[in-house]
Short mmCIF file of C-alpha atoms in Angstrom, two decimals:
data_model
loop_
_atom_site.label_atom_id
_atom_site.label_comp_id
_atom_site.label_asym_id
_atom_site.label_seq_id
_atom_site.Cartn_x
_atom_site.Cartn_y
_atom_site.Cartn_z
CA MET A 1 -71.57 -16.47 30.38
CA LEU A 2 -71.00 -15.72 26.51
CA SER A 3 -72.85 -12.56 27.01
CA LEU A 4 -71.05 -11.85 30.04
CA LEU A 5 -67.25 -11.64 27.92
CA LEU A 6 -68.78 -9.94 25.44
CA ALA A 7 -69.78 -7.03 27.85
CA LEU A 8 -66.20 -7.73 29.44
CA ALA A 9 -64.89 -7.59 26.04
CA GLN A 10 -66.65 -3.77 24.84
CA ALA A 11 -65.75 -2.79 28.57
CA VAL A 12 -61.46 -3.43 27.94
CA ALA A 13 -61.65 -1.77 24.36
CA VAL A 14 -63.62 1.36 25.64
CA ILE A 15 -60.76 1.68 27.95
CA ARG A 16 -57.70 0.92 25.62
CA GLY A 17 -59.52 3.73 23.56
CA SER A 18 -59.41 6.54 26.21
CA PRO A 19 -56.93 9.26 25.60
CA ALA A 20 -54.59 8.71 28.35
CA PRO A 21 -54.72 12.01 30.87
CA CYS A 22 -53.11 14.92 29.60
CA LYS A 23 -50.27 16.18 31.37
CA HIS A 24 -50.23 19.92 32.06
CA ILE A 25 -47.03 22.20 32.45
CA LEU A 26 -47.44 25.29 34.81
CA LYS A 27 -46.73 28.18 32.62
CA GLU A 28 -47.01 30.91 35.20
CA ILE A 29 -48.64 31.67 38.70
CA PHE A 30 -48.86 35.19 40.26
CA SER A 31 -49.75 37.40 42.63
CA PRO A 32 -52.22 40.36 42.10
CA ALA A 33 -51.89 43.69 44.67
CA LYS A 34 -53.55 43.96 47.73
CA GLU A 35 -56.32 46.41 45.54
CA TRP A 36 -57.73 43.70 43.49
CA VAL A 37 -60.01 41.90 46.08
CA LYS A 38 -60.97 38.39 45.03
CA GLN A 39 -64.89 38.27 44.49
CA GLY A 40 -66.08 34.91 43.59
CA PRO A 41 -65.86 32.12 40.99
CA ALA A 42 -66.35 33.87 37.70
CA PRO A 43 -69.52 32.36 36.24
CA ALA A 44 -69.39 29.33 33.51
CA ASP A 45 -70.83 30.85 30.87
CA HIS A 46 -68.92 34.33 30.75
CA GLY A 47 -67.39 34.50 27.30
CA PHE A 48 -63.89 36.87 26.26
CA THR A 49 -61.74 36.66 23.52
CA MET A 50 -58.90 34.23 24.23
CA ARG A 51 -55.39 35.57 22.84
CA ILE A 52 -52.63 32.97 22.04
CA ALA A 53 -49.41 34.16 21.57
CA MET A 54 -47.16 31.35 20.08
CA VAL A 55 -42.87 31.59 20.66
CA GLN A 56 -41.27 32.91 17.37
CA PRO A 57 -37.89 31.14 17.23
CA GLN A 58 -36.34 34.15 15.37
CA PHE A 59 -36.96 36.73 17.24
CA GLU A 60 -33.22 37.39 17.72
CA VAL A 61 -32.84 37.70 14.09
CA LEU A 62 -35.65 40.03 14.26
CA GLU A 63 -33.63 42.36 16.44
CA GLN A 64 -30.52 41.60 14.72
CA HIS A 65 -31.88 43.18 11.44
CA LEU A 66 -33.53 46.08 13.71
CA TYR A 67 -30.31 46.87 15.05
CA ALA A 68 -28.66 46.98 11.91
CA VAL A 69 -31.21 49.31 9.96
CA SER A 70 -31.44 52.03 12.66
CA ASP A 71 -27.84 52.24 13.54
CA PRO A 72 -26.67 55.15 11.66
CA ASP A 73 -22.89 53.26 11.39
CA SER A 74 -24.14 50.61 9.96
CA ALA A 75 -23.83 49.60 6.33
CA ARG A 76 -27.69 48.62 6.28
CA TYR A 77 -28.89 51.63 7.94
CA GLY A 78 -31.85 52.58 6.61
CA GLU A 79 -32.50 49.51 4.97
CA HIS A 80 -35.74 48.55 6.68
CA LEU A 81 -37.41 44.80 5.76
CA SER A 82 -40.68 44.48 4.26
CA MET A 83 -43.85 43.80 5.89
CA GLU A 84 -43.72 39.87 4.21
CA GLU A 85 -40.12 39.47 5.80
CA ALA A 86 -40.89 40.81 9.01
CA ASN A 87 -43.64 38.44 9.32
CA GLY A 88 -41.63 35.72 8.13
CA LEU A 89 -39.07 35.86 11.01
CA MET A 90 -41.67 35.92 13.56
CA THR A 91 -43.69 33.06 12.20
CA PRO A 92 -43.79 30.19 14.84
CA SER A 93 -42.14 26.66 13.43
CA PRO A 94 -44.24 24.07 11.52
CA ASP A 95 -44.51 21.51 14.65
CA ALA A 96 -45.65 24.82 16.67
CA LEU A 97 -48.24 25.78 14.52
CA GLU A 98 -49.51 22.19 14.32
CA ALA A 99 -49.35 21.74 17.93
CA VAL A 100 -51.61 24.49 18.27
CA ASN A 101 -53.76 23.79 16.22
CA ASP A 102 -54.86 20.41 17.09
CA TRP A 103 -55.09 21.62 20.78
CA LEU A 104 -57.85 23.94 19.74
CA VAL A 105 -59.64 21.47 17.39
CA SER A 106 -59.61 19.28 20.29
CA HIS A 107 -61.68 21.39 21.98
CA GLY A 108 -64.17 21.90 19.41
CA PHE A 109 -62.54 25.33 17.72
CA GLU A 110 -63.05 25.11 14.31
CA SER A 111 -59.63 25.46 12.38
CA HIS A 112 -60.81 27.57 9.52
CA GLY A 113 -62.56 29.59 11.71
CA LEU A 114 -59.48 30.59 14.12
CA GLU A 115 -58.47 34.19 13.67
CA ARG A 116 -54.81 34.85 13.41
CA SER A 117 -51.90 37.20 12.83
CA PRO A 118 -50.36 38.06 9.88
CA SER A 119 -47.35 36.26 10.88
CA LEU A 120 -49.44 33.52 12.64
CA ASP A 121 -47.18 34.03 16.02
CA TRP A 122 -51.07 35.20 17.84
CA VAL A 123 -54.31 33.20 17.36
CA LYS A 124 -57.38 34.44 18.65
CA ILE A 125 -60.82 33.02 19.90
CA SER A 126 -63.96 33.00 21.63
CA THR A 127 -64.28 31.39 24.73
CA THR A 128 -66.14 30.80 27.69
CA VAL A 129 -64.77 30.67 31.28
CA GLN A 130 -65.80 27.21 31.68
CA LYS A 131 -63.60 26.25 28.07
CA ALA A 132 -60.73 28.02 28.91
CA GLU A 133 -60.66 26.18 32.66
CA GLU A 134 -60.41 22.66 30.83
CA MET A 135 -57.97 24.54 28.24
CA LEU A 136 -55.74 25.98 30.97
CA ASN A 137 -56.49 23.66 34.22
CA THR A 138 -56.98 26.52 36.19
CA THR A 139 -60.24 28.29 37.50
CA TYR A 140 -61.13 32.04 36.58
CA HIS A 141 -62.08 34.53 39.45
CA VAL A 142 -63.95 38.06 39.48
CA TRP A 143 -61.66 40.44 41.00
CA LYS A 144 -62.47 43.91 41.62
CA HIS A 145 -60.14 46.66 42.37
CA SER A 146 -61.04 48.49 45.53
CA GLU A 147 -59.75 52.24 44.50
CA SER A 148 -61.40 52.14 41.13
CA GLY A 149 -64.46 49.54 41.86
CA GLU A 150 -63.13 47.68 38.43
CA SER A 151 -64.45 44.43 37.94
CA ILE A 152 -62.56 41.53 36.06
CA VAL A 153 -62.26 38.35 35.33
CA ARG A 154 -58.96 36.56 36.09
CA THR A 155 -56.55 33.70 37.27
CA THR A 156 -53.52 33.67 39.49
CA SER A 157 -52.03 30.67 37.24
CA TRP A 158 -52.21 28.52 34.58
CA SER A 159 -51.51 25.65 32.16
CA VAL A 160 -50.85 23.84 29.00
CA PRO A 161 -50.63 20.49 27.89
CA ASP A 162 -46.86 19.49 27.91
CA ALA A 163 -46.26 19.31 24.01
CA LEU A 164 -47.31 23.09 24.20
CA ALA A 165 -45.21 24.48 26.79
CA ASP A 166 -42.39 24.80 24.34
CA HIS A 167 -44.61 26.81 21.92
CA ILE A 168 -46.80 28.56 23.70
CA GLU A 169 -45.61 32.07 25.51
CA LEU A 170 -48.48 34.09 26.73
CA VAL A 171 -52.44 33.17 27.41
CA HIS A 172 -54.33 36.62 27.76
CA PRO A 173 -56.76 37.10 29.84
CA THR A 174 -55.18 35.00 32.67
CA THR A 175 -52.52 36.83 35.00
CA MET A 176 -52.62 40.54 33.94
CA PHE A 177 -54.05 42.30 36.43
CA GLY A 178 -52.27 45.71 36.45
CA GLY A 179 -53.38 48.98 37.87
CA SER A 180 -57.03 50.42 37.83
CA MET A 181 -57.49 50.37 34.17
CA LYS A 182 -58.39 54.58 34.10
CA PRO A 183 -56.48 56.71 32.21
CA ARG A 184 -54.47 58.99 33.68
CA GLY A 185 -51.64 61.53 33.00
CA THR A 186 -48.06 60.90 34.69
CA THR A 187 -47.41 62.94 37.10
CA TYR A 188 -43.84 64.29 38.07
CA LEU A 189 -42.30 66.02 40.81
CA LEU A 190 -40.62 69.44 39.61
CA ASP A 191 -37.75 71.78 41.73
CA GLU A 192 -39.07 74.81 41.00
CA ASP A 193 -35.30 76.27 40.75
CA THR A 194 -34.89 74.38 38.22
CA PRO A 195 -36.98 75.24 35.31
CA ILE A 196 -37.64 73.12 32.20
CA THR A 197 -36.23 74.14 29.13
CA LEU A 198 -37.82 73.05 25.99
CA PRO A 199 -36.22 73.88 22.54
CA LYS A 200 -37.84 76.02 20.19
CA SER A 201 -39.42 74.90 16.88
CA THR A 202 -38.75 76.49 14.09
CA SER A 203 -42.07 75.39 12.34
CA PRO A 204 -44.13 78.27 11.63
CA VAL A 205 -47.42 75.89 12.76
CA ALA A 206 -45.54 75.45 16.30
CA THR A 207 -48.06 75.55 18.92
CA ALA A 208 -47.38 76.82 23.26
CA VAL A 209 -46.91 73.95 25.71
CA ASP A 210 -49.36 74.16 28.13
CA PRO A 211 -47.81 75.08 31.42
CA SER A 212 -49.50 71.96 33.19
CA CYS A 213 -47.29 69.84 30.84
CA ASN A 214 -44.12 70.77 33.06
CA THR A 215 -45.74 68.74 35.82
CA THR A 216 -48.16 65.95 34.52
CA ILE A 217 -48.08 64.38 31.02
CA THR A 218 -51.41 63.61 29.07
CA PRO A 219 -51.58 62.51 25.56
CA SER A 220 -52.79 66.34 24.58
CA CYS A 221 -49.36 67.18 26.12
CA LEU A 222 -47.21 64.85 23.76
CA LEU A 223 -49.09 65.83 20.82
CA GLN A 224 -47.66 69.67 21.91
CA LEU A 225 -44.58 68.81 23.06
CA TYR A 226 -43.87 67.16 19.44
CA ASN A 227 -45.80 70.11 17.51
CA ALA A 228 -48.39 67.52 16.13
CA VAL A 229 -51.50 68.83 17.51
CA ASN A 230 -53.08 68.93 13.97
CA TYR A 231 -51.03 66.12 12.14
CA LYS A 232 -52.87 64.23 10.05
CA VAL A 233 -51.98 60.83 8.58
CA GLN A 234 -51.12 60.89 4.84
CA ALA A 235 -51.95 57.22 3.85
CA ALA A 236 -54.96 57.08 6.34
CA SER A 237 -55.77 53.41 4.70
CA LYS A 238 -52.54 52.15 5.36
CA GLY A 239 -51.27 54.00 8.51
CA ARG A 240 -51.77 54.85 11.84
CA VAL A 241 -50.79 57.02 14.63
CA ALA A 242 -51.20 56.00 18.28
CA ILE A 243 -49.69 57.04 21.69
CA SER A 244 -48.76 54.32 23.77
CA SER A 245 -50.32 53.82 27.51
CA TYR A 246 -48.68 51.23 29.93
CA LEU A 247 -51.48 50.30 32.89
CA GLY A 248 -52.55 54.24 32.19
CA GLY A 249 -49.61 56.06 32.31
CA TYR A 250 -48.03 58.19 29.38
#
């Protein structure tokens, strides 16, 4: 009888000590374009890099600063923020940093091993499909693009614990499918009766613009149009030059 009572007491203690089920809040649900065809569940041990973006509570203040220093009519025109000042305005709240850190630690990640951006608003971790599905209460699948043949691992919805819903802005990769990732130029129709006239450059190193740039924009065209074909960064250790590309278009 005594042994039975002890067993019951231990069982009650285990139940009381177990964490309560975590309520998840749906952050996003998405339907990919028809070109993306679901192939099947992603392998549980498939590894990938996950990036977590946190809410920036002072983003509006940062935006106001940027407008002020960029407006020629502003008294603060040209008074750009230092890197430290900009990072300070992008840093999440202390509560958000602590909550997200505790969440990651609860899933087996070591706090000191987390890779963070200078402003602490991005966290990068190496994980697996199985772990990501547990964290985001979702299911990942392999998707194949019917035109390019490209395969990616994505989900169509994801959630986070209730306590993190107001702290996490986005997680990647989740629902970002995009188009075929094959680089391509931006092509537009040209009315033959309305030729494009470009301003003449007075620079002695100006280069002729390839005629094909009248109908298709590529990185090479952009370098020609901005007379930057042979441009080299003056302080290569501190700065870089890049050309933005969105879904393969320029």
